[in-house]
Each structure stands twice: as structure tokens, then as C-alpha cells.
Coordinates of C-alpha atoms in Angstrom, one line a residue:
Chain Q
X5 CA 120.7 122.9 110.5
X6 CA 117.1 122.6 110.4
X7 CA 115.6 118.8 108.9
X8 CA 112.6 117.7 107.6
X9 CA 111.0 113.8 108.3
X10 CA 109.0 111.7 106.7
X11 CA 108.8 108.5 108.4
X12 CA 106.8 106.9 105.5
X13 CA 108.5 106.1 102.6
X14 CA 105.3 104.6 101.0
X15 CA 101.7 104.5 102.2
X16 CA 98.9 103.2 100.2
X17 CA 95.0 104.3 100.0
X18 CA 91.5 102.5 98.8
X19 CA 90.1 105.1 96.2
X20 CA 87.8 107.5 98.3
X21 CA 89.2 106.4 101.7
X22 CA 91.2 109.2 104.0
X23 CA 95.1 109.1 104.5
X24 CA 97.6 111.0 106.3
X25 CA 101.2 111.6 105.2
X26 CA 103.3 112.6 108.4
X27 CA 105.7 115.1 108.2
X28 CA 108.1 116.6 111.6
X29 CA 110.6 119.1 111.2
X30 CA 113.3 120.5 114.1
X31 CA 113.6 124.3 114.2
X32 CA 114.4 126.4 116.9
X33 CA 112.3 129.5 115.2
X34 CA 108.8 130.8 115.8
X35 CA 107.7 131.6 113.0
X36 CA 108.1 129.7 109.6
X37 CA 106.7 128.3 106.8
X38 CA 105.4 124.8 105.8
X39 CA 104.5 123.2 102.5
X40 CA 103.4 120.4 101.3
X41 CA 104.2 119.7 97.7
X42 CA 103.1 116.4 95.3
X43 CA 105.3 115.5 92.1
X44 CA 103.3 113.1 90.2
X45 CA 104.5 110.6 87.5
X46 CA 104.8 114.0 85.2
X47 CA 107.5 114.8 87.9
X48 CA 106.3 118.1 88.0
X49 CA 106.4 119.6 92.1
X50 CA 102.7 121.0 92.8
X51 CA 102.3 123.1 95.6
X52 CA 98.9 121.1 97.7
X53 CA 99.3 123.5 100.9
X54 CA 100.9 126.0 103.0
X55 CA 100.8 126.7 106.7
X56 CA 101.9 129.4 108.7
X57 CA 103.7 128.7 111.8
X58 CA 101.7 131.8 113.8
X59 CA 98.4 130.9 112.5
X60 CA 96.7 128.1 114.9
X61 CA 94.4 127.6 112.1
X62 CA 94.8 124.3 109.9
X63 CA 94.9 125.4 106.5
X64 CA 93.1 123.2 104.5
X65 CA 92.7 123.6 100.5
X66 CA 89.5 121.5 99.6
X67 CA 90.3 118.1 100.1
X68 CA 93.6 118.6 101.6
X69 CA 93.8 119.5 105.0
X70 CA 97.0 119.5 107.4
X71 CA 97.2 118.7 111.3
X72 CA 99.7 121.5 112.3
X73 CA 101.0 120.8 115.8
X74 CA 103.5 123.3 116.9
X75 CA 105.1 122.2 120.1
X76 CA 105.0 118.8 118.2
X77 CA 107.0 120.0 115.5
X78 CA 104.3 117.8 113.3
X79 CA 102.9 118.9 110.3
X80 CA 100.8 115.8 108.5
X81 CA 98.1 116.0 105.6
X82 CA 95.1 114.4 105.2
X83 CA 93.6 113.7 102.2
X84 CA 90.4 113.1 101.9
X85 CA 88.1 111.0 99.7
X86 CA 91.0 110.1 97.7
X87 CA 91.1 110.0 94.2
X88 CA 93.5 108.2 92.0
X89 CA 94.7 111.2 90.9
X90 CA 96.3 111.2 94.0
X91 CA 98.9 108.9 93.5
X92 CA 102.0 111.0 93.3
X93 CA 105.0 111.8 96.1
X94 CA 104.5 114.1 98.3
X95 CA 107.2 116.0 100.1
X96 CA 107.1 118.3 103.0
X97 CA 109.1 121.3 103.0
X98 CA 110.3 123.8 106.2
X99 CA 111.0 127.6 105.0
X100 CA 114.2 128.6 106.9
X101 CA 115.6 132.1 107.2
X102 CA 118.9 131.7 106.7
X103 CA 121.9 134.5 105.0
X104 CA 119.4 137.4 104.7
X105 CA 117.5 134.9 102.2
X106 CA 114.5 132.1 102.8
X107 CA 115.5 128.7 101.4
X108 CA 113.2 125.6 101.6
X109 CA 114.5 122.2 103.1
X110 CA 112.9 119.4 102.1
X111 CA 111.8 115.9 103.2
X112 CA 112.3 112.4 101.6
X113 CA 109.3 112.2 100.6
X114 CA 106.6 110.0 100.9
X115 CA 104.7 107.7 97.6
X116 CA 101.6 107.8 98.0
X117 CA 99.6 104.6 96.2
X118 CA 95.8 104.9 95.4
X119 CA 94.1 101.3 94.8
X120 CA 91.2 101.6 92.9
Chain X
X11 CA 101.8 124.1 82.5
X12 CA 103.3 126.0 85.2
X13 CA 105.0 128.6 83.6
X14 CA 108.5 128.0 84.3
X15 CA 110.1 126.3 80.8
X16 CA 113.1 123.8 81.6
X17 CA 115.1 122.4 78.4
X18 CA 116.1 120.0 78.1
X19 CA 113.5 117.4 79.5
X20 CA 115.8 114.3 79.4
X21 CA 119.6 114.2 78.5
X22 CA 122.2 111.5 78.3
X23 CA 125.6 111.8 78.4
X24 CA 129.0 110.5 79.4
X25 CA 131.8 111.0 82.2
X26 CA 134.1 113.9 82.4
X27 CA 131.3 115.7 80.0
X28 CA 130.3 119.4 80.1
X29 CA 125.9 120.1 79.5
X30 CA 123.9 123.2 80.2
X31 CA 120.8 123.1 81.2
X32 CA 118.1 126.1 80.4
X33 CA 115.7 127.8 82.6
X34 CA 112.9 130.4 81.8
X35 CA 111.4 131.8 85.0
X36 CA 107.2 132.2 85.0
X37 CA 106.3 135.8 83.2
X38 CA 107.3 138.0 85.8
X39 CA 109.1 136.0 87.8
X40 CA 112.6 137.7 89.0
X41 CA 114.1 134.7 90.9
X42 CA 115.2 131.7 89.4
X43 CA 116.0 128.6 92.2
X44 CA 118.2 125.3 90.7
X45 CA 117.2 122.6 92.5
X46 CA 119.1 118.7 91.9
X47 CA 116.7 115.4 93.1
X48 CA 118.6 112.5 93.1
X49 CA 117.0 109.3 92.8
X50 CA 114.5 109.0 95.5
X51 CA 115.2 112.0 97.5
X52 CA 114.3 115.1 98.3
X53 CA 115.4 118.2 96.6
X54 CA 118.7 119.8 97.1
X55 CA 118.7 123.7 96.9
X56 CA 122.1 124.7 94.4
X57 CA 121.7 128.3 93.8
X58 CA 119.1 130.4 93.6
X59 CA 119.2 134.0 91.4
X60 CA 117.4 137.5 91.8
X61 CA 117.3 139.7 88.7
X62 CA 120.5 138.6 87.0
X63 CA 122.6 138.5 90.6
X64 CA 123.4 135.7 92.7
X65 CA 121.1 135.5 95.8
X66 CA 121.9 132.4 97.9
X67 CA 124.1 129.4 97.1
X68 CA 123.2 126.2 98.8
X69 CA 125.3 122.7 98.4
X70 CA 126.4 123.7 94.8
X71 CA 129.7 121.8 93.3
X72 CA 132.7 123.5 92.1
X73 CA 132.0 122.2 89.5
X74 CA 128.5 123.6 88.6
X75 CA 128.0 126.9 88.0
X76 CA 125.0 128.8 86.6
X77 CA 124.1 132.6 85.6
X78 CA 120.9 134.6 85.1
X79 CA 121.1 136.3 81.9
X80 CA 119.3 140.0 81.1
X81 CA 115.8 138.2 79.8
X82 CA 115.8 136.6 83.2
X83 CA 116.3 132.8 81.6
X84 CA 118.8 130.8 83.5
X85 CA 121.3 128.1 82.7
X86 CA 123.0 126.0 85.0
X87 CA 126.6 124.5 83.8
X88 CA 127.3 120.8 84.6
X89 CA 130.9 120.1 84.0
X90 CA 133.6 116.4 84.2
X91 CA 130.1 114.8 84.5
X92 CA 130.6 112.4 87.4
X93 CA 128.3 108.9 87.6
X94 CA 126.9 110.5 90.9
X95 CA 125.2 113.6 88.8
X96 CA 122.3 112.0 87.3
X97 CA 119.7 113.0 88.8
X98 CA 116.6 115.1 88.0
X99 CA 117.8 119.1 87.7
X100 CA 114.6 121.7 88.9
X101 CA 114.2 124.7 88.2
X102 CA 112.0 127.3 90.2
X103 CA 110.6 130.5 90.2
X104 CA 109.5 133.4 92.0
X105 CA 108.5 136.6 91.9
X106 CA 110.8 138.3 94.9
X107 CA 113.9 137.7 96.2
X108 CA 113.8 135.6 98.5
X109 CA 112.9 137.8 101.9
X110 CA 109.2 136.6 102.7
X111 CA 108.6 132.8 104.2
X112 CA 105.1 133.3 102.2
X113 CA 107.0 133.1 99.2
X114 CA 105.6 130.5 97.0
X115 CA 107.7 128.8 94.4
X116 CA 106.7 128.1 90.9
X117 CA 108.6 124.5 89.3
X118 CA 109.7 123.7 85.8
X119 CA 109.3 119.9 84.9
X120 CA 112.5 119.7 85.3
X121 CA 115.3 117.9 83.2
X122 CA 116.6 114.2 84.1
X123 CA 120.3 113.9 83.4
X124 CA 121.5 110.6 83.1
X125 CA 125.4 110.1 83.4
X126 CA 126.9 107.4 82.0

């Protein structure tokens, strides 16, 4: 079965400093899907960014941007100029094709602390 | 708000208890995904629905069970309540069934059961 890891349980950030959450994943398909979602204190799960596995291209969704390395099986995000809106866990997620059906697998997730 | 109406938002209950817990998917949504997060971890996919039919089951108990009623809400049946199901419940949405790795989900705030 395909896993998801993320090495940092916790990181912490100064207020309008960069971070990067790491994220690998094992798969032995091409083409997939990754996400990166934050749950904040109001638990809710917010979707911050998706990559396709067959674009090269980093997606990036303003201050969010991810370093998508392939043959790495590395998928981290930067977040820049953080805000202490910020603080929230953030999970990574791998799209697998499995039974005819796409289900998400999910990391352990990383809290993500933003000193002001 | 993201759409997708959980109920309800914290519950409390004892061993060898039954509890349902509601679902209504984002306005024209047709999938409804059950997702259980157990104290600091990722999410667990349960079940996931399409259009009132079961889709894909993931690492759902025997003794949970869930359905997806005509009006497309969904309610997923917790029953002899064991110390090891509290955990926060999550329910998703989308609008196909499943077949596209682009598919975006759509979370409820989800409900925290607490099993005592």
C-alpha cells in the first residue's frame, strides 16, 4: 500500500519569515495526485494546494508554493511571509487509484506554530 | 462555511453505546466520504458514497455502518461504543464519484466523539 510522511511533527515560524513542511510519499504510479491540506484550531480541513504528478510545474496558490520532486517522491510546501493565520496542521495527502475508485491517503501531519 | 453540514459538532457518550452521526453533502455534491481522525493522526478513509450507493469502503468496523439517503444527506452509525472510537468523525464531499485524481474534496467541521 501506498504511505504518506511527514517527518515533522511540529515546526515553528517568526511571523513573515518562510517555512517548508516536508512531505514524501511511495507509489509505484506515474501519474497521481497531491494535496496539501491545513485544519486550523476550527478543525475544519482546507484544501492550500494541489499538484499534478505529470505537470513539472510547481503549483503555487499565492503564498503557498510546493517543491514537487518526482523521482524524489518529495512533495514539501513553502509558505511564504507567514502570517499567524498560519498556525494550523497541515497534512499531505497522495490520490491513489485503487478498486475502480480514487481514495486519498493521508500523512501525520505536521503543526505548524507562528511566533509573532 | 464550506458547504458540507456535519451534526453533531461534539458528542459524549458511554461504552457499548449506539450514536449516529449526520452528514449533508455541499449543494450539488453526489459523494459523501466518512472520514475518522484519531487523536493526532491523519485521517482514516471509512466509506465513501455516490448517489445513495456504496462506492468504496476503506478500514470501516463491523461495527459501523452508514447509508446515503434519497436527499443525498448521510449518516454514519457508531455502535458498542468502544474507548478507542473517540476520535474526530469527517465528513466529505464531492461532486463525482470518485474516477478523477483531480477530484477535490469539500470537508464538514466534523464531529468529535468522545467515548467514555
Amino acid at each position: 500500500a501506498q504511505t504518506v510522511t511527514q517527518s515533522q511533527p511540529e515546526m515553528s515560524v517568526q511571523e513573515a519569515e518562510t517555512v517548508t513542511l516536508s512531505c514524501t510519499y511511495d507509489t509505484s504510479e506515474s501519474d497521481y495526485y497531491l494535496f496539501w491540506y491545513k485544519q486550523p484550531p476550527s478543525r475544519q480541513m482546507i484544501l492550500v494546494i494541489r499538484q499534478e504528478a505529470y505537470k513539472q510545474q510547481n503549483a503555487t496558490e499565492n503564498r503557498f508554493s510546493v517543491n514537487f520532486q518526482k523521482a524524489a517522491k518529495s512533495f514539501s510546501l513553502k509558505i511564504s511571509d507567514s502570517q499567524l493565520g498560519d498556525a494550523a496542521m497541515y497534512f499531505c495527502a497522495y490520490r491513489e487509484y485503487m478498486d475502480s475508485n480514487y481514495q486519498l491517503i493521508w500523512g501525520a501531519g505536521t503543526k505548524l506554530i507562528i511566533k509573532p | 462555511d464550506s458547504g458540507v453540514t456535519q451534526t453533531p459538532k461534539h458528542l459524549i457518550t458511554a461504552t457499548g453505546q449506539r450514536v449516529t452521526l449526520r452528514c449533508s453533502p455541499r449543494s450539488g455534491d453526489l459523494s459523501v466520504y466518512w472520514y475518522q481522525q484519531s487523536l493526532d493522526q491523519g485521517l482514516q478513509f471509512l466509506i465513501q458514497y455516490y448517489n445513495g450507493e456504496e462506492r468504496a469502503k476503506g478500514n470501516i468496523l463491523e461495527r459501523f455502518s452508514a447509508q446515503q439517503f434519497p436527499d443525498l444527506h448521510s449518516e454514519l452509525n457508531l455502535s458498542s461504543l468502544e474507548l478507542g472510537d473517540s476520535a474526530l468523525y469527517f465528513c466529505a464531499s464531492s461532486v463525482d464519484r470518485g474516477i478523477s485524481g483531480a477530484n477535490v474534496l469539500t470537508f464538514g467541521a466534523g464531529s468529535r466523539l468522545t467515548v467514555l
